[in-house]
PDB file of C-alpha atoms in Angstrom:
ATOM      1  CA  MET L 124       5.297 178.130  99.218  1.00  0.00           C
ATOM      2  CA  GLU L 125       5.926 181.500  98.776  1.00  0.00           C
ATOM      3  CA  VAL L 126       9.367 183.043  97.920  1.00  0.00           C
ATOM      4  CA  THR L 127      10.433 186.405  98.061  1.00  0.00           C
ATOM      5  CA  ALA L 128      13.137 188.580  96.691  1.00  0.00           C
ATOM      6  CA  THR L 129      13.466 192.622  97.331  1.00  0.00           C
ATOM      7  CA  ALA L 130      15.932 195.202  95.843  1.00  0.00           C
ATOM      8  CA  LYS L 131      15.765 198.422  97.665  1.00  0.00           C
ATOM      9  CA  ASN L 132      16.590 202.116  96.605  1.00  0.00           C
ATOM     10  CA  ILE L 133      16.789 201.331  92.881  1.00  0.00           C
ATOM     11  CA  ARG L 134      17.819 204.643  91.143  1.00  0.00           C
ATOM     12  CA  VAL L 135      14.630 204.723  89.030  1.00  0.00           C
ATOM     13  CA  SER L 136      11.420 206.502  89.703  1.00  0.00           C
ATOM     14  CA  PRO L 137       8.520 204.282  91.093  1.00  0.00           C
ATOM     15  CA  ASN L 138       6.242 205.362  88.387  1.00  0.00           C
ATOM     16  CA  LYS L 139       8.807 204.272  85.644  1.00  0.00           C
ATOM     17  CA  VAL L 140       9.187 200.944  87.442  1.00  0.00           C
ATOM     18  CA  ARG L 141       5.558 200.203  87.369  1.00  0.00           C
ATOM     19  CA  LEU L 142       5.229 200.702  83.894  1.00  0.00           C
ATOM     20  CA  VAL L 143       7.615 197.793  83.021  1.00  0.00           C
ATOM     21  CA  VAL L 144       5.987 195.635  85.769  1.00  0.00           C
ATOM     22  CA  ASP L 145       2.369 196.409  84.187  1.00  0.00           C
ATOM     23  CA  GLN L 146       3.870 194.318  80.931  1.00  0.00           C
ATOM     24  CA  ILE L 147       4.879 191.433  82.672  1.00  0.00           C
ATOM     25  CA  LYS L 148       2.751 190.724  85.739  1.00  0.00           C
ATOM     26  CA  LYS L 149       0.245 188.313  84.055  1.00  0.00           C
ATOM     27  CA  MET L 150       3.385 186.271  82.719  1.00  0.00           C
ATOM     28  CA  GLN L 151       5.339 183.128  84.015  1.00  0.00           C
ATOM     29  CA  PRO L 152       8.436 184.309  85.552  1.00  0.00           C
ATOM     30  CA  ASN L 153      10.678 182.409  82.957  1.00  0.00           C
ATOM     31  CA  ASP L 154       8.606 184.255  80.062  1.00  0.00           C
ATOM     32  CA  ALA L 155       8.974 187.739  81.956  1.00  0.00           C
ATOM     33  CA  LEU L 156      12.737 187.474  82.046  1.00  0.00           C
ATOM     34  CA  ARG L 157      13.077 186.918  78.560  1.00  0.00           C
ATOM     35  CA  ILE L 158      10.345 189.970  77.661  1.00  0.00           C
ATOM     36  CA  LEU L 159      12.547 192.256  79.847  1.00  0.00           C
ATOM     37  CA  ASP L 160      15.672 191.751  77.670  1.00  0.00           C
ATOM     38  CA  PHE L 161      14.112 193.431  74.454  1.00  0.00           C
ATOM     39  CA  VAL L 162      12.015 196.214  76.838  1.00  0.00           C
ATOM     40  CA  GLN L 163      13.834 199.485  76.496  1.00  0.00           C
ATOM     41  CA  LYS L 164      13.331 201.097  79.562  1.00  0.00           C
ATOM     42  CA  SER L 165      15.864 201.979  82.395  1.00  0.00           C
ATOM     43  CA  ALA L 166      13.387 199.908  84.832  1.00  0.00           C
ATOM     44  CA  SER L 167      14.108 196.641  82.854  1.00  0.00           C
ATOM     45  CA  LEU L 168      17.536 195.629  84.168  1.00  0.00           C
ATOM     46  CA  PRO L 169      16.742 196.140  87.856  1.00  0.00           C
ATOM     47  CA  LEU L 170      13.602 194.493  87.365  1.00  0.00           C
ATOM     48  CA  LYS L 171      15.061 191.324  85.515  1.00  0.00           C
ATOM     49  CA  LYS L 172      17.612 190.951  88.624  1.00  0.00           C
ATOM     50  CA  VAL L 173      14.898 190.761  91.377  1.00  0.00           C
ATOM     51  CA  ILE L 174      12.767 188.323  89.215  1.00  0.00           C
ATOM     52  CA  ALA L 175      15.925 186.102  88.733  1.00  0.00           C
ATOM     53  CA  SER L 176      16.964 186.628  92.581  1.00  0.00           C
ATOM     54  CA  ALA L 177      13.686 185.307  93.369  1.00  0.00           C
ATOM     55  CA  ILE L 178      13.820 182.406  90.762  1.00  0.00           C
ATOM     56  CA  ALA L 179      17.139 181.434  92.330  1.00  0.00           C
ATOM     57  CA  ASN L 180      15.704 181.321  95.941  1.00  0.00           C
ATOM     58  CA  ALA L 181      13.132 179.123  94.855  1.00  0.00           C
ATOM     59  CA  LYS L 182      15.282 176.578  93.306  1.00  0.00           C
ATOM     60  CA  ASN L 183      18.264 176.789  96.061  1.00  0.00           C
ATOM     61  CA  ASN L 184      16.560 177.414  99.014  1.00  0.00           C
ATOM     62  CA  HIS L 185      12.984 175.528  98.664  1.00  0.00           C
ATOM     63  CA  ASN L 186      13.831 173.082  96.099  1.00  0.00           C
ATOM     64  CA  LEU L 187      10.718 174.215  93.548  1.00  0.00           C
ATOM     65  CA  LYS L 188      10.709 173.970  89.798  1.00  0.00           C
ATOM     66  CA  GLU L 189      11.172 177.205  87.776  1.00  0.00           C
ATOM     67  CA  GLU L 190       7.764 175.637  85.615  1.00  0.00           C
ATOM     68  CA  ASN L 191       5.773 175.713  88.359  1.00  0.00           C
ATOM     69  CA  LEU L 192       6.270 179.522  89.566  1.00  0.00           C
ATOM     70  CA  THR L 193       3.880 182.123  89.109  1.00  0.00           C
ATOM     71  CA  PHE L 194       3.942 185.728  90.401  1.00  0.00           C
ATOM     72  CA  THR L 195       1.958 186.398  93.457  1.00  0.00           C
ATOM     73  CA  GLU L 196       2.724 189.926  93.395  1.00  0.00           C
ATOM     74  CA  ILE L 197       5.036 192.498  92.511  1.00  0.00           C
ATOM     75  CA  GLN L 198       5.130 195.523  94.673  1.00  0.00           C
ATOM     76  CA  VAL L 199       6.988 198.499  93.525  1.00  0.00           C
ATOM     77  CA  GLY L 200       7.172 201.233  96.362  1.00  0.00           C
ATOM     78  CA  LEU L 201       8.627 204.576  96.839  1.00  0.00           C
ATOM     79  CA  GLY L 202      12.445 204.248  98.142  1.00  0.00           C
ATOM     80  CA  GLN L 203      14.281 207.110  99.850  1.00  0.00           C
ATOM     81  CA  VAL L 204      13.983 210.533  98.229  1.00  0.00           C
ATOM     82  CA  PHE L 205      17.347 212.293  97.528  1.00  0.00           C
ATOM     83  CA  LYS L 206      16.667 216.192  97.567  1.00  0.00           C
ATOM     84  CA  ARG L 207      19.143 218.515  95.811  1.00  0.00           C
ATOM     85  CA  TYR L 208      18.475 221.946  94.698  1.00  0.00           C
ATOM     86  CA  ARG L 209      18.764 224.001  91.589  1.00  0.00           C
ATOM     87  CA  PRO L 210      19.558 227.743  91.592  1.00  0.00           C
ATOM     88  CA  ILE L 211      17.634 230.011  89.290  1.00  0.00           C
ATOM     89  CA  SER L 212      17.149 233.639  89.244  1.00  0.00           C
ATOM     90  CA  ARG L 213      17.422 236.414  91.910  1.00  0.00           C
ATOM     91  CA  GLY L 214      19.662 234.062  94.583  1.00  0.00           C
ATOM     92  CA  ARG L 215      16.659 231.464  94.799  1.00  0.00           C
ATOM     93  CA  ALA L 216      16.315 227.559  94.124  1.00  0.00           C
ATOM     94  CA  HIS L 217      14.228 225.253  93.364  1.00  0.00           C
ATOM     95  CA  SER L 218      14.136 221.692  94.769  1.00  0.00           C
ATOM     96  CA  ILE L 219      14.720 218.750  92.784  1.00  0.00           C
ATOM     97  CA  LEU L 220      13.702 215.419  93.962  1.00  0.00           C
ATOM     98  CA  LYS L 221      15.420 212.351  92.978  1.00  0.00           C
ATOM     99  CA  ARG L 222      13.219 209.348  93.512  1.00  0.00           C
ATOM    100  CA  THR L 223      14.163 205.541  94.217  1.00  0.00           C
ATOM    101  CA  SER L 224      12.113 202.787  94.002  1.00  0.00           C
ATOM    102  CA  ASN L 225      11.921 199.675  96.438  1.00  0.00           C
ATOM    103  CA  ILE L 226      10.760 196.421  94.568  1.00  0.00           C
ATOM    104  CA  ARG L 227       9.318 193.184  96.102  1.00  0.00           C
ATOM    105  CA  VAL L 228       8.767 190.080  94.025  1.00  0.00           C
ATOM    106  CA  VAL L 229       6.840 187.034  95.649  1.00  0.00           C
ATOM    107  CA  LEU L 230       6.540 184.092  93.648  1.00  0.00           C
ATOM    108  CA  GLU L 231       4.364 180.670  94.566  1.00  0.00           C
ATOM    109  CA  ALA L 232       4.614 177.392  93.321  1.00  0.00           C
ATOM    110  CA  LYS L 233       1.652 175.989  91.860  1.00  0.00           C
ATOM    111  CA  GLU L 234       0.490 172.561  92.082  1.00  0.00           C
ATOM    112  CA  ASP L 235       0.915 169.705  90.062  1.00  0.00           C
ATOM    113  CA  LYS L 236      -2.299 168.152  88.890  1.00  0.00           C
ATOM    114  CA  THR L 237      -1.049 164.563  87.936  1.00  0.00           C
ATOM    115  CA  ASN L 238      -4.101 162.772  89.666  1.00  0.00           C
ATOM    116  CA  THR L 239      -6.657 162.992  87.094  1.00  0.00           C
ATOM    117  CA  PRO L 240      -9.992 161.176  88.394  1.00  0.00           C
ATOM    118  CA  ASN L 241     -10.797 157.695  86.936  1.00  0.00           C
ATOM    119  CA  LYS L 242     -14.107 157.073  85.390  1.00  0.00           C
ATOM    120  CA  SER L 243     -14.991 154.833  88.106  1.00  0.00           C
ATOM    121  CA  ASP L 244     -14.731 158.106  90.370  1.00  0.00           C
ATOM    122  CA  VAL L 245     -17.048 159.881  88.489  1.00  0.00           C
ATOM    123  CA  SER L 246     -20.689 159.033  89.305  1.00  0.00           C
ATOM    124  CA  ASP L 247     -22.911 158.524  86.186  1.00  0.00           C
ATOM    125  CA  LYS L 248     -26.063 160.428  85.668  1.00  0.00           C
ATOM    126  CA  LYS L 249     -29.516 159.191  86.866  1.00  0.00           C
ATOM    127  CA  GLU L 250     -32.546 159.343  85.008  1.00  0.00           C
ATOM    128  CA  PRO L 251     -35.446 161.082  86.731  1.00  0.00           C
ATOM    129  CA  LYS L 252     -37.929 158.979  88.421  1.00  0.00           C
ATOM    130  CA  GLY L 253     -41.797 159.666  86.865  1.00  0.00           C
ATOM    131  CA  GLY L 254     -42.076 163.764  86.673  1.00  0.00           C
ATOM    132  CA  TYR L 255     -41.163 165.595  83.920  1.00  0.00           C
ATOM    133  CA  SER L 256     -39.678 163.477  80.851  1.00  0.00           C
ATOM    134  CA  GLY L 257     -39.184 166.782  78.988  1.00  0.00           C
ATOM    135  CA  ALA L 258     -41.444 165.633  75.917  1.00  0.00           C
ATOM    136  CA  LYS L 259     -44.152 167.716  74.642  1.00  0.00           C
ATOM    137  CA  SER L 260     -47.457 166.089  74.468  1.00  0.00           C
TER     138      SER L 260
END
């Protein structure tokens, strides 16, 4: 079961968000939330909110447990770009691009492996008939 949460037009550059995503993408979502409290980047707060929203969607909409959730993907894309101009000498202007990010978090519930095979289910190895016995003569 896949659960998604998105945040659009976050006022942080996508490259800066990807720096934080690279630190947490291999963690469990609960661990990632704890780590993001101590990451001193501007992208950590919006990313934390999106992950918390995805966990809440999994719990409330799909009745999944937090412990079983893992990141399937965390996408960071380019949102709208605000164009501004800075005046320079001789009546000219340089353009300034204020980039925004779209963040998409996909969580998946891993299966509980409570059914372990019994000894009766596992077949015993058979001795080879004749042939090579492994002893040197």
